[in-house]
mmCIF file of N, CA and C in Angstrom:
data_model
loop_
_atom_site.group_PDB
_atom_site.id
_atom_site.type_symbol
_atom_site.label_atom_id
_atom_site.label_comp_id
_atom_site.label_asym_id
_atom_site.label_seq_id
_atom_site.Cartn_x
_atom_site.Cartn_y
_atom_site.Cartn_z
ATOM 1 N N UNK A 1217 -3.743 -11.349 -10.624
ATOM 2 C CA UNK A 1217 -3.122 -11.530 -9.336
ATOM 3 C C UNK A 1217 -4.187 -11.331 -8.231
ATOM 4 N N UNK A 1218 -4.336 -12.328 -7.404
ATOM 5 C CA UNK A 1218 -5.261 -12.231 -6.268
ATOM 6 C C UNK A 1218 -4.476 -11.721 -5.088
ATOM 7 N N UNK A 1219 -4.974 -10.649 -4.432
ATOM 8 C CA UNK A 1219 -4.352 -10.141 -3.237
ATOM 9 C C UNK A 1219 -5.403 -10.255 -2.102
ATOM 10 N N UNK A 1220 -5.056 -10.879 -1.009
ATOM 11 C CA UNK A 1220 -5.959 -11.017 0.086
ATOM 12 C C UNK A 1220 -5.288 -10.888 1.424
ATOM 13 N N UNK A 1221 -6.007 -10.417 2.410
ATOM 14 C CA UNK A 1221 -5.456 -10.327 3.777
ATOM 15 C C UNK A 1221 -5.645 -11.656 4.541
ATOM 16 N N UNK A 1222 -6.430 -12.547 3.989
ATOM 17 C CA UNK A 1222 -6.617 -13.839 4.623
ATOM 18 C C UNK A 1222 -5.441 -14.783 4.286
ATOM 19 N N UNK A 1223 -5.362 -15.917 4.980
ATOM 20 C CA UNK A 1223 -4.258 -16.831 4.814
ATOM 21 C C UNK A 1223 -4.522 -17.828 3.700
ATOM 22 N N UNK A 1224 -5.672 -17.723 3.070
ATOM 23 C CA UNK A 1224 -5.988 -18.663 1.971
ATOM 24 C C UNK A 1224 -6.989 -17.999 1.038
ATOM 25 N N UNK A 1225 -7.225 -18.635 -0.084
ATOM 26 C CA UNK A 1225 -8.235 -18.182 -1.015
ATOM 27 C C UNK A 1225 -9.266 -19.307 -1.070
ATOM 28 N N UNK A 1226 -10.451 -18.987 -0.672
ATOM 29 C CA UNK A 1226 -11.511 -19.978 -0.518
ATOM 30 C C UNK A 1226 -11.716 -20.735 -1.843
ATOM 31 N N UNK A 1227 -11.731 -22.077 -1.748
ATOM 32 C CA UNK A 1227 -11.945 -22.930 -2.947
ATOM 33 C C UNK A 1227 -10.734 -23.103 -3.811
ATOM 34 N N UNK A 1228 -9.601 -22.522 -3.469
ATOM 35 C CA UNK A 1228 -8.364 -22.592 -4.228
ATOM 36 C C UNK A 1228 -7.230 -23.043 -3.339
ATOM 37 N N UNK A 1229 -6.901 -24.324 -3.321
ATOM 38 C CA UNK A 1229 -5.792 -24.771 -2.449
ATOM 39 C C UNK A 1229 -4.466 -24.141 -2.888
ATOM 40 N N UNK A 1230 -3.590 -23.899 -1.919
ATOM 41 C CA UNK A 1230 -2.251 -23.368 -2.209
ATOM 42 C C UNK A 1230 -1.389 -24.534 -2.657
ATOM 43 N N UNK A 1231 -0.799 -24.429 -3.853
ATOM 44 C CA UNK A 1231 0.059 -25.488 -4.405
ATOM 45 C C UNK A 1231 1.507 -25.269 -4.088
ATOM 46 N N UNK A 1232 1.933 -24.035 -3.935
ATOM 47 C CA UNK A 1232 3.336 -23.731 -3.633
ATOM 48 C C UNK A 1232 3.476 -22.373 -2.980
ATOM 49 N N UNK A 1233 4.417 -22.270 -2.052
ATOM 50 C CA UNK A 1233 4.791 -21.021 -1.405
ATOM 51 C C UNK A 1233 6.066 -20.494 -2.015
ATOM 52 N N UNK A 1234 6.101 -19.218 -2.332
ATOM 53 C CA UNK A 1234 7.233 -18.593 -2.973
ATOM 54 C C UNK A 1234 7.984 -17.603 -2.101
ATOM 55 N N UNK A 1235 7.535 -17.425 -0.900
ATOM 56 C CA UNK A 1235 8.217 -16.521 0.038
ATOM 57 C C UNK A 1235 7.502 -15.217 0.250
ATOM 58 N N UNK A 1236 8.135 -14.414 1.097
ATOM 59 C CA UNK A 1236 7.548 -13.090 1.455
ATOM 60 C C UNK A 1236 7.824 -12.096 0.325
ATOM 61 N N UNK A 1237 6.838 -11.298 -0.003
ATOM 62 C CA UNK A 1237 6.986 -10.227 -0.973
ATOM 63 C C UNK A 1237 6.591 -8.883 -0.319
ATOM 64 N N UNK A 1238 7.248 -7.836 -0.781
ATOM 65 C CA UNK A 1238 7.047 -6.517 -0.186
ATOM 66 C C UNK A 1238 6.971 -5.445 -1.309
ATOM 67 N N UNK A 1239 6.139 -4.463 -1.049
ATOM 68 C CA UNK A 1239 6.101 -3.285 -1.899
ATOM 69 C C UNK A 1239 6.127 -2.055 -1.014
ATOM 70 N N UNK A 1240 6.947 -1.112 -1.381
ATOM 71 C CA UNK A 1240 7.068 0.085 -0.554
ATOM 72 C C UNK A 1240 7.013 1.353 -1.432
ATOM 73 N N UNK A 1241 6.404 2.385 -0.914
ATOM 74 C CA UNK A 1241 6.375 3.656 -1.600
ATOM 75 C C UNK A 1241 6.596 4.772 -0.585
ATOM 76 N N UNK A 1242 7.547 5.620 -0.858
ATOM 77 C CA UNK A 1242 7.818 6.767 0.016
ATOM 78 C C UNK A 1242 7.439 7.995 -0.747
ATOM 79 N N UNK A 1243 6.572 8.791 -0.153
ATOM 80 C CA UNK A 1243 6.055 9.988 -0.849
ATOM 81 C C UNK A 1243 6.395 11.240 -0.024
ATOM 82 N N UNK A 1244 6.748 12.255 -0.682
ATOM 83 C CA UNK A 1244 7.001 13.545 -0.045
ATOM 84 C C UNK A 1244 5.737 14.423 -0.111
ATOM 85 N N UNK A 1245 5.549 15.183 0.870
ATOM 86 C CA UNK A 1245 4.430 16.152 0.887
ATOM 87 C C UNK A 1245 5.016 17.544 0.707
ATOM 88 N N UNK A 1246 4.355 18.376 -0.075
ATOM 89 C CA UNK A 1246 4.896 19.711 -0.263
ATOM 90 C C UNK A 1246 4.275 20.751 0.644
ATOM 91 N N UNK A 1247 4.855 21.860 0.724
ATOM 92 C CA UNK A 1247 4.467 22.934 1.676
ATOM 93 C C UNK A 1247 3.070 23.461 1.408
ATOM 94 N N UNK A 1248 2.692 23.574 0.106
ATOM 95 C CA UNK A 1248 1.350 24.082 -0.218
ATOM 96 C C UNK A 1248 0.289 23.101 0.252
ATOM 97 N N UNK A 1249 0.491 21.829 0.045
ATOM 98 C CA UNK A 1249 -0.452 20.812 0.484
ATOM 99 C C UNK A 1249 -0.518 20.813 2.007
ATOM 100 N N UNK A 1250 0.624 20.973 2.683
ATOM 101 C CA UNK A 1250 0.631 21.035 4.147
ATOM 102 C C UNK A 1250 -0.167 22.224 4.666
ATOM 103 N N UNK A 1251 -0.049 23.381 4.008
ATOM 104 C CA UNK A 1251 -0.792 24.550 4.405
ATOM 105 C C UNK A 1251 -2.292 24.326 4.271
ATOM 106 N N UNK A 1252 -2.752 23.773 3.155
ATOM 107 C CA UNK A 1252 -4.165 23.512 2.980
ATOM 108 C C UNK A 1252 -4.653 22.455 4.000
ATOM 109 N N UNK A 1253 -3.805 21.465 4.256
ATOM 110 C CA UNK A 1253 -4.214 20.446 5.267
ATOM 111 C C UNK A 1253 -4.393 21.051 6.626
ATOM 112 N N UNK A 1254 -3.514 21.965 6.968
ATOM 113 C CA UNK A 1254 -3.662 22.612 8.278
ATOM 114 C C UNK A 1254 -4.965 23.408 8.349
ATOM 115 N N UNK A 1255 -5.268 24.115 7.284
ATOM 116 C CA UNK A 1255 -6.524 24.906 7.246
ATOM 117 C C UNK A 1255 -7.711 23.964 7.409
ATOM 118 N N UNK A 1256 -7.660 22.815 6.691
ATOM 119 C CA UNK A 1256 -8.741 21.827 6.825
ATOM 120 C C UNK A 1256 -8.844 21.323 8.253
ATOM 121 N N UNK A 1257 -7.691 21.103 8.917
ATOM 122 C CA UNK A 1257 -7.718 20.635 10.314
ATOM 123 C C UNK A 1257 -8.382 21.663 11.214
ATOM 124 N N UNK A 1258 -8.138 22.936 10.954
ATOM 125 C CA UNK A 1258 -8.692 24.022 11.786
ATOM 126 C C UNK A 1258 -10.198 24.141 11.582
ATOM 127 N N UNK A 1259 -10.641 24.154 10.327
ATOM 128 C CA UNK A 1259 -12.078 24.333 10.048
ATOM 129 C C UNK A 1259 -12.829 23.027 10.038
ATOM 130 N N UNK A 1260 -12.168 21.960 10.079
ATOM 131 C CA UNK A 1260 -12.828 20.646 10.052
ATOM 132 C C UNK A 1260 -12.969 20.131 8.631
ATOM 133 N N UNK A 1261 -13.285 18.832 8.569
ATOM 134 C CA UNK A 1261 -13.442 18.197 7.270
ATOM 135 C C UNK A 1261 -12.266 17.291 6.926
ATOM 136 N N UNK A 1262 -12.317 16.780 5.768
ATOM 137 C CA UNK A 1262 -11.298 15.803 5.301
ATOM 138 C C UNK A 1262 -10.288 16.558 4.460
ATOM 139 N N UNK A 1263 -9.073 16.077 4.466
ATOM 140 C CA UNK A 1263 -8.012 16.653 3.625
ATOM 141 C C UNK A 1263 -7.881 15.815 2.335
ATOM 142 N N UNK A 1264 -8.545 16.271 1.312
ATOM 143 C CA UNK A 1264 -8.559 15.536 0.036
ATOM 144 C C UNK A 1264 -7.150 15.413 -0.538
ATOM 145 N N UNK A 1265 -6.319 16.452 -0.355
ATOM 146 C CA UNK A 1265 -4.935 16.383 -0.874
ATOM 147 C C UNK A 1265 -4.187 15.243 -0.259
ATOM 148 N N UNK A 1266 -4.224 15.127 1.048
ATOM 149 C CA UNK A 1266 -3.527 14.003 1.705
ATOM 150 C C UNK A 1266 -4.148 12.675 1.401
ATOM 151 N N UNK A 1267 -5.453 12.602 1.342
ATOM 152 C CA UNK A 1267 -6.090 11.328 0.966
ATOM 153 C C UNK A 1267 -5.677 10.863 -0.429
ATOM 154 N N UNK A 1268 -5.573 11.793 -1.361
ATOM 155 C CA UNK A 1268 -5.108 11.435 -2.673
ATOM 156 C C UNK A 1268 -3.621 10.970 -2.669
ATOM 157 N N UNK A 1269 -2.829 11.621 -1.897
ATOM 158 C CA UNK A 1269 -1.395 11.257 -1.807
ATOM 159 C C UNK A 1269 -1.286 9.852 -1.181
ATOM 160 N N UNK A 1270 -2.052 9.585 -0.121
ATOM 161 C CA UNK A 1270 -2.009 8.244 0.505
ATOM 162 C C UNK A 1270 -2.493 7.188 -0.456
ATOM 163 N N UNK A 1271 -3.547 7.495 -1.213
ATOM 164 C CA UNK A 1271 -4.066 6.511 -2.203
ATOM 165 C C UNK A 1271 -3.032 6.209 -3.262
ATOM 166 N N UNK A 1272 -2.326 7.250 -3.763
ATOM 167 C CA UNK A 1272 -1.315 7.073 -4.772
ATOM 168 C C UNK A 1272 -0.167 6.218 -4.211
ATOM 169 N N UNK A 1273 0.234 6.459 -2.989
ATOM 170 C CA UNK A 1273 1.313 5.709 -2.329
ATOM 171 C C UNK A 1273 0.921 4.241 -2.149
ATOM 172 N N UNK A 1274 -0.328 4.025 -1.715
ATOM 173 C CA UNK A 1274 -0.792 2.646 -1.468
ATOM 174 C C UNK A 1274 -0.849 1.893 -2.798
ATOM 175 N N UNK A 1275 -1.367 2.528 -3.844
ATOM 176 C CA UNK A 1275 -1.438 1.866 -5.165
ATOM 177 C C UNK A 1275 -0.063 1.552 -5.695
ATOM 178 N N UNK A 1276 0.906 2.461 -5.529
ATOM 179 C CA UNK A 1276 2.285 2.158 -5.980
ATOM 180 C C UNK A 1276 2.889 1.033 -5.218
ATOM 181 N N UNK A 1277 2.674 0.988 -3.923
ATOM 182 C CA UNK A 1277 3.222 -0.113 -3.101
ATOM 183 C C UNK A 1277 2.597 -1.455 -3.467
ATOM 184 N N UNK A 1278 1.317 -1.457 -3.761
ATOM 185 C CA UNK A 1278 0.635 -2.706 -4.169
ATOM 186 C C UNK A 1278 1.098 -3.164 -5.546
ATOM 187 N N UNK A 1279 1.328 -2.247 -6.454
ATOM 188 C CA UNK A 1279 1.861 -2.643 -7.783
ATOM 189 C C UNK A 1279 3.248 -3.264 -7.628
ATOM 190 N N UNK A 1280 4.079 -2.678 -6.745
ATOM 191 C CA UNK A 1280 5.406 -3.242 -6.501
ATOM 192 C C UNK A 1280 5.306 -4.628 -5.892
ATOM 193 N N UNK A 1281 4.366 -4.809 -4.948
ATOM 194 C CA UNK A 1281 4.137 -6.127 -4.357
ATOM 195 C C UNK A 1281 3.752 -7.138 -5.413
ATOM 196 N N UNK A 1282 2.838 -6.783 -6.301
ATOM 197 C CA UNK A 1282 2.383 -7.685 -7.380
ATOM 198 C C UNK A 1282 3.545 -8.035 -8.265
ATOM 199 N N UNK A 1283 4.338 -7.055 -8.635
ATOM 200 C CA UNK A 1283 5.509 -7.259 -9.543
ATOM 201 C C UNK A 1283 6.474 -8.267 -8.888
ATOM 202 N N UNK A 1284 6.737 -8.101 -7.607
ATOM 203 C CA UNK A 1284 7.633 -8.984 -6.870
ATOM 204 C C UNK A 1284 7.059 -10.408 -6.850
ATOM 205 N N UNK A 1285 5.761 -10.533 -6.620
ATOM 206 C CA UNK A 1285 5.094 -11.879 -6.594
ATOM 207 C C UNK A 1285 5.159 -12.531 -7.974
ATOM 208 N N UNK A 1286 4.867 -11.780 -9.037
ATOM 209 C CA UNK A 1286 4.932 -12.320 -10.404
ATOM 210 C C UNK A 1286 6.374 -12.797 -10.721
ATOM 211 N N UNK A 1287 7.333 -12.048 -10.303
ATOM 212 C CA UNK A 1287 8.737 -12.391 -10.606
ATOM 213 C C UNK A 1287 9.124 -13.696 -9.930
ATOM 214 N N UNK A 1288 8.437 -14.044 -8.846
ATOM 215 C CA UNK A 1288 8.677 -15.305 -8.122
ATOM 216 C C UNK A 1288 7.796 -16.436 -8.670
ATOM 217 N N UNK A 1289 6.960 -16.170 -9.677
ATOM 218 C CA UNK A 1289 6.133 -17.206 -10.264
ATOM 219 C C UNK A 1289 4.780 -17.390 -9.558
ATOM 220 N N UNK A 1290 4.375 -16.466 -8.721
ATOM 221 C CA UNK A 1290 3.144 -16.590 -7.963
ATOM 222 C C UNK A 1290 1.979 -16.034 -8.754
ATOM 223 N N UNK A 1291 0.772 -16.506 -8.365
ATOM 224 C CA UNK A 1291 -0.456 -15.947 -8.977
ATOM 225 C C UNK A 1291 -1.387 -15.387 -7.912
ATOM 226 N N UNK A 1292 -0.875 -15.355 -6.640
ATOM 227 C CA UNK A 1292 -1.654 -14.736 -5.535
ATOM 228 C C UNK A 1292 -0.711 -14.325 -4.439
ATOM 229 N N UNK A 1293 -1.210 -13.403 -3.563
ATOM 230 C CA UNK A 1293 -0.472 -13.025 -2.363
ATOM 231 C C UNK A 1293 -1.501 -13.176 -1.247
ATOM 232 N N UNK A 1294 -1.123 -13.979 -0.250
ATOM 233 C CA UNK A 1294 -2.023 -14.166 0.918
ATOM 234 C C UNK A 1294 -1.418 -13.512 2.142
ATOM 235 N N UNK A 1295 -2.242 -13.286 3.133
ATOM 236 C CA UNK A 1295 -1.767 -12.678 4.392
ATOM 237 C C UNK A 1295 -1.212 -11.261 4.200
ATOM 238 N N UNK A 1296 -1.803 -10.525 3.284
ATOM 239 C CA UNK A 1296 -1.291 -9.165 2.984
ATOM 240 C C UNK A 1296 -1.563 -8.226 4.163
ATOM 241 N N UNK A 1297 -0.626 -7.305 4.369
ATOM 242 C CA UNK A 1297 -0.741 -6.306 5.439
ATOM 243 C C UNK A 1297 -0.267 -4.976 4.893
ATOM 244 N N UNK A 1298 -0.984 -3.911 5.212
ATOM 245 C CA UNK A 1298 -0.611 -2.563 4.741
ATOM 246 C C UNK A 1298 -0.261 -1.732 5.986
ATOM 247 N N UNK A 1299 0.923 -1.094 5.912
ATOM 248 C CA UNK A 1299 1.329 -0.247 7.028
ATOM 249 C C UNK A 1299 1.633 1.153 6.501
ATOM 250 N N UNK A 1300 1.315 2.174 7.315
ATOM 251 C CA UNK A 1300 1.573 3.565 6.980
ATOM 252 C C UNK A 1300 2.478 4.107 8.078
ATOM 253 N N UNK A 1301 3.508 4.799 7.647
ATOM 254 C CA UNK A 1301 4.440 5.421 8.639
ATOM 255 C C UNK A 1301 4.844 6.833 8.212
ATOM 256 N N UNK A 1302 5.009 7.682 9.141
ATOM 257 C CA UNK A 1302 5.534 9.012 8.893
ATOM 258 C C UNK A 1302 7.059 8.936 9.145
ATOM 259 N N UNK A 1303 7.824 9.261 8.123
ATOM 260 C CA UNK A 1303 9.301 9.166 8.232
ATOM 261 C C UNK A 1303 9.900 10.455 8.744
ATOM 262 N N UNK A 1304 9.399 11.582 8.275
ATOM 263 C CA UNK A 1304 9.841 12.891 8.796
ATOM 264 C C UNK A 1304 8.642 13.825 8.626
ATOM 265 N N UNK A 1305 8.876 15.106 8.854
ATOM 266 C CA UNK A 1305 7.812 16.075 8.747
ATOM 267 C C UNK A 1305 7.191 16.081 7.345
ATOM 268 N N UNK A 1306 7.930 15.730 6.322
ATOM 269 C CA UNK A 1306 7.423 15.845 4.997
ATOM 270 C C UNK A 1306 7.451 14.562 4.191
ATOM 271 N N UNK A 1307 7.697 13.424 4.819
ATOM 272 C CA UNK A 1307 7.780 12.156 4.115
ATOM 273 C C UNK A 1307 6.871 11.133 4.776
ATOM 274 N N UNK A 1308 6.213 10.331 3.944
ATOM 275 C CA UNK A 1308 5.421 9.214 4.484
ATOM 276 C C UNK A 1308 5.704 7.981 3.688
ATOM 277 N N UNK A 1309 5.577 6.823 4.321
ATOM 278 C CA UNK A 1309 5.852 5.563 3.666
ATOM 279 C C UNK A 1309 4.634 4.640 3.792
ATOM 280 N N UNK A 1310 4.342 3.970 2.688
ATOM 281 C CA UNK A 1310 3.338 2.907 2.721
ATOM 282 C C UNK A 1310 4.057 1.611 2.386
ATOM 283 N N UNK A 1311 3.904 0.609 3.196
ATOM 284 C CA UNK A 1311 4.568 -0.687 3.010
ATOM 285 C C UNK A 1311 3.482 -1.744 2.989
ATOM 286 N N UNK A 1312 3.568 -2.637 1.960
ATOM 287 C CA UNK A 1312 2.624 -3.704 1.831
ATOM 288 C C UNK A 1312 3.447 -5.015 1.772
ATOM 289 N N UNK A 1313 3.063 -6.002 2.565
ATOM 290 C CA UNK A 1313 3.761 -7.253 2.517
ATOM 291 C C UNK A 1313 2.801 -8.438 2.545
ATOM 292 N N UNK A 1314 3.253 -9.599 2.193
ATOM 293 C CA UNK A 1314 2.405 -10.775 2.190
ATOM 294 C C UNK A 1314 3.270 -11.983 1.748
ATOM 295 N N UNK A 1315 2.600 -13.103 1.549
ATOM 296 C CA UNK A 1315 3.254 -14.320 1.125
ATOM 297 C C UNK A 1315 2.797 -14.636 -0.282
ATOM 298 N N UNK A 1316 3.770 -14.781 -1.204
ATOM 299 C CA UNK A 1316 3.505 -15.102 -2.596
ATOM 300 C C UNK A 1316 3.248 -16.601 -2.684
ATOM 301 N N UNK A 1317 2.171 -16.989 -3.368
ATOM 302 C CA UNK A 1317 1.799 -18.385 -3.513
ATOM 303 C C UNK A 1317 1.292 -18.642 -4.919
ATOM 304 N N UNK A 1318 1.327 -19.950 -5.273
ATOM 305 C CA UNK A 1318 0.676 -20.434 -6.480
ATOM 306 C C UNK A 1318 -0.520 -21.238 -6.026
ATOM 307 N N UNK A 1319 -1.648 -20.977 -6.706
ATOM 308 C CA UNK A 1319 -2.904 -21.678 -6.343
ATOM 309 C C UNK A 1319 -3.172 -22.826 -7.334
ATOM 310 N N UNK A 1320 -3.873 -23.850 -6.836
ATOM 311 C CA UNK A 1320 -4.197 -24.963 -7.666
ATOM 312 C C UNK A 1320 -5.453 -24.609 -8.521
#
């Protein structure tokens, strides 16, 4: 499965459009991770715990997007977009969307 943020795949004409596909992942953060993240914010540096959680959420959303595209008979997703949102104090959402297509 080819995933791209561009509207086409160079050298591969689009043969058919299968519609919009979406993948979403909502992840909860726990209190221990929040505490360590706050300490990191105070002393500086990166929060590896949150980075790992975001990476896991993004990968889950992209897998769901690919599954949705395959179910529609597509072999690529063009115009992909990734959005991150905080839903509440302890929940975050990663949403990935794009257009499922078949390439020639």
